[in-house]
Coordinates of C-alpha atoms in Angstrom, one line a residue:
D57 CA 9.8 12.8 -26.3
R58 CA 11.8 11.9 -23.2
V59 CA 13.7 9.3 -25.2
V60 CA 14.4 11.6 -28.1
D61 CA 15.6 14.3 -25.7
A62 CA 17.8 11.9 -23.7
V63 CA 19.5 10.6 -26.9
A64 CA 20.0 14.1 -28.2
Q65 CA 21.6 15.2 -24.9
G66 CA 23.8 12.1 -24.7
V67 CA 22.1 10.8 -21.5
L68 CA 21.0 7.6 -23.3
D69 CA 23.0 5.7 -25.8
G70 CA 21.3 5.8 -29.2
Q71 CA 21.1 7.5 -32.5
L72 CA 18.9 10.1 -34.0
Y73 CA 17.9 10.0 -37.7
C74 CA 16.3 12.8 -39.6
R75 CA 14.1 11.8 -42.5
G76 CA 12.5 14.2 -44.9
F77 CA 10.4 17.1 -43.7
G78 CA 12.2 17.2 -40.3
H79 CA 10.7 13.9 -39.0
R80 CA 13.1 12.5 -36.4
Q81 CA 13.5 8.8 -35.7
T82 CA 15.3 7.5 -32.6
A83 CA 17.0 4.1 -32.2
I84 CA 18.4 2.8 -28.9
R85 CA 20.1 -0.4 -28.1
R86 CA 18.3 -3.3 -26.5
S87 CA 20.8 -3.3 -23.7
S88 CA 20.0 0.3 -22.9
M89 CA 16.3 -0.5 -22.9
E90 CA 16.8 -3.5 -20.6
E91 CA 18.8 -1.2 -18.2
I92 CA 16.0 1.3 -18.2
V93 CA 13.5 -1.5 -17.3
R94 CA 15.8 -2.7 -14.5
N95 CA 16.2 0.8 -13.1
R96 CA 12.5 1.4 -13.2
E97 CA 11.9 -1.8 -11.3
R98 CA 14.6 -0.9 -8.7
F99 CA 13.3 2.6 -7.8
H100 CA 10.0 2.7 -6.1
D101 CA 7.4 5.4 -5.6
K102 CA 6.0 6.0 -2.1
S103 CA 3.2 3.6 -2.6
K104 CA 5.4 0.7 -3.5
A105 CA 7.8 1.5 -0.7
R106 CA 4.9 1.6 1.8
D107 CA 3.8 -1.8 0.6
F108 CA 7.3 -3.2 0.9
L109 CA 7.6 -1.9 4.5
G110 CA 4.0 -2.8 5.3
V111 CA 3.4 0.7 6.9
A112 CA 0.5 3.1 6.6
R113 CA 0.7 6.4 4.8
K114 CA 1.1 8.5 8.0
Q115 CA 3.8 6.1 9.3
F116 CA 5.6 6.4 6.0
E117 CA 5.5 10.2 6.2
L118 CA 6.9 10.0 9.8
L119 CA 9.7 7.7 8.6
M120 CA 10.5 10.3 5.8
S121 CA 10.4 13.3 8.2
A122 CA 12.6 11.5 10.7
G123 CA 15.3 10.9 8.1
F124 CA 14.9 7.1 8.6
L125 CA 14.7 6.5 4.9
A126 CA 17.4 8.9 3.9
V127 CA 19.8 6.1 3.0
S128 CA 17.4 4.8 0.4
I129 CA 16.9 8.1 -1.4
P130 CA 19.9 8.7 -3.8
T131 CA 21.1 12.1 -4.7
N132 CA 20.9 11.3 -8.4
R133 CA 18.7 8.8 -10.2
P134 CA 19.2 7.0 -13.6
P135 CA 17.3 8.4 -16.5
F136 CA 13.6 7.5 -17.0
V137 CA 13.1 6.6 -13.4
D138 CA 9.9 8.0 -11.8
G139 CA 10.3 6.5 -8.3
H140 CA 12.7 8.1 -5.9
I141 CA 13.3 5.3 -3.4
D142 CA 16.0 2.8 -4.1
S143 CA 14.5 -0.6 -3.3
H144 CA 17.9 -2.2 -2.9
A145 CA 18.9 0.3 -0.3
L146 CA 15.6 0.0 1.4
K147 CA 15.9 -3.8 1.6
R148 CA 19.5 -3.4 3.0
L149 CA 18.1 -1.0 5.7
V150 CA 15.4 -3.5 6.7
D151 CA 17.9 -6.4 6.6
R152 CA 20.3 -4.5 8.8
I153 CA 17.6 -3.8 11.4
A154 CA 16.5 -7.5 11.3
D155 CA 20.1 -8.6 11.7
S156 CA 20.4 -6.6 14.9
A157 CA 17.5 -8.5 16.5
V158 CA 17.8 -9.6 20.1
Q159 CA 16.1 -12.1 22.3
T160 CA 13.7 -10.5 24.8
S161 CA 11.1 -11.8 27.2
N162 CA 9.6 -8.4 27.8
E163 CA 6.3 -7.2 26.4
T164 CA 6.7 -5.9 22.9
V165 CA 5.0 -3.4 20.6
A166 CA 4.9 -4.0 16.8
F167 CA 6.1 -1.2 14.5
R168 CA 2.7 -1.0 12.9
E169 CA 1.2 0.1 16.2
W170 CA 3.2 3.3 16.4
N171 CA 0.8 6.0 15.5
L172 CA -1.1 8.8 17.3
R173 CA -3.1 6.2 19.2
F174 CA 0.1 5.0 20.7
T175 CA 1.4 8.4 21.7
T176 CA 0.8 12.0 20.6
D177 CA 4.5 12.9 21.2
L178 CA 5.8 13.3 17.7
S179 CA 9.3 14.2 18.8
G180 CA 9.4 11.0 20.9
M181 CA 8.2 8.9 18.0
T182 CA 10.9 10.5 15.8
E183 CA 13.5 9.7 18.4
V184 CA 12.4 6.0 18.6
L185 CA 12.9 5.8 14.8
R186 CA 16.3 7.4 15.1
Q187 CA 17.3 4.9 17.8
I188 CA 16.2 2.0 15.5
G189 CA 18.0 3.5 12.6
C190 CA 21.3 3.8 14.5
G191 CA 21.0 0.3 16.0
A192 CA 20.3 1.4 19.6
L193 CA 16.8 -0.1 19.7
N194 CA 16.6 -3.6 18.3
P195 CA 13.6 -5.8 17.3
R196 CA 12.8 -9.1 19.0
I197 CA 14.5 -11.9 17.1
D198 CA 11.4 -13.9 16.3
S199 CA 9.5 -11.0 14.7
T200 CA 11.9 -10.1 11.9
S201 CA 10.9 -12.6 9.2
G202 CA 8.3 -10.3 7.6
K203 CA 7.9 -6.6 6.8
L204 CA 9.2 -3.8 8.9
A205 CA 5.7 -3.2 10.2
D206 CA 5.7 -6.7 11.8
F207 CA 9.0 -6.1 13.7
C208 CA 8.3 -6.0 17.5
F209 CA 10.4 -3.9 19.9
D210 CA 10.7 -3.9 23.6
R211 CA 7.8 -1.9 24.9
D212 CA 9.7 -0.7 28.0
A213 CA 12.6 0.5 25.9
V214 CA 10.2 2.4 23.6
Q215 CA 8.4 3.9 26.6
E216 CA 11.7 5.0 28.1
I217 CA 12.7 6.8 24.9
L218 CA 9.3 8.5 24.8
I219 CA 9.6 9.6 28.4
D220 CA 13.1 10.9 27.9
T221 CA 12.0 13.1 24.9
R222 CA 8.5 13.9 26.2
R223 CA 7.2 17.4 26.0
G224 CA 3.8 17.8 27.7
P225 CA 1.7 15.0 29.1
G226 CA 2.2 12.6 26.2
L227 CA -1.4 11.4 26.1
T228 CA -2.7 9.1 23.4
T229 CA -5.7 10.3 21.3
Q230 CA -7.9 7.8 23.2
E231 CA -6.8 9.3 26.5
V232 CA -7.5 12.8 25.3
A233 CA -11.0 11.9 24.1

């Protein structure tokens, strides 16, 4: 039905044929079908995007709420695409962060470790993500060959950002318990 409606509305290049008793047949070009397949492979749902980044569900939600992934969510998508995250834009984002890597001898913290066990300061975690997104906080150069979750950042720089934005004591869940 989606294909028939798309052809009828002119969204998809194809032709509608009516055969006796109101039966409609739809024909679309192979090139149109191949383009649909390419677009469906290009746009990921949340699960595939999480796998690509190597992050947990809660971390992904934090990335979304912080606006970190805004560049990978287009305002309009091609027809017949269910996912809403552009994998090409997501890869460019990760590559841009990896390209900004610096050499550091300080202790580091991996991206995957940022959760409520690391700090309960949600605004601080959001600010760390914003700093990474704008290029102010860069990963360690030898940690950028894998997924975003494997990228390591200077622990002191992260702590400094958390302290600057801290509201309340900023205890971890383990310290609260």
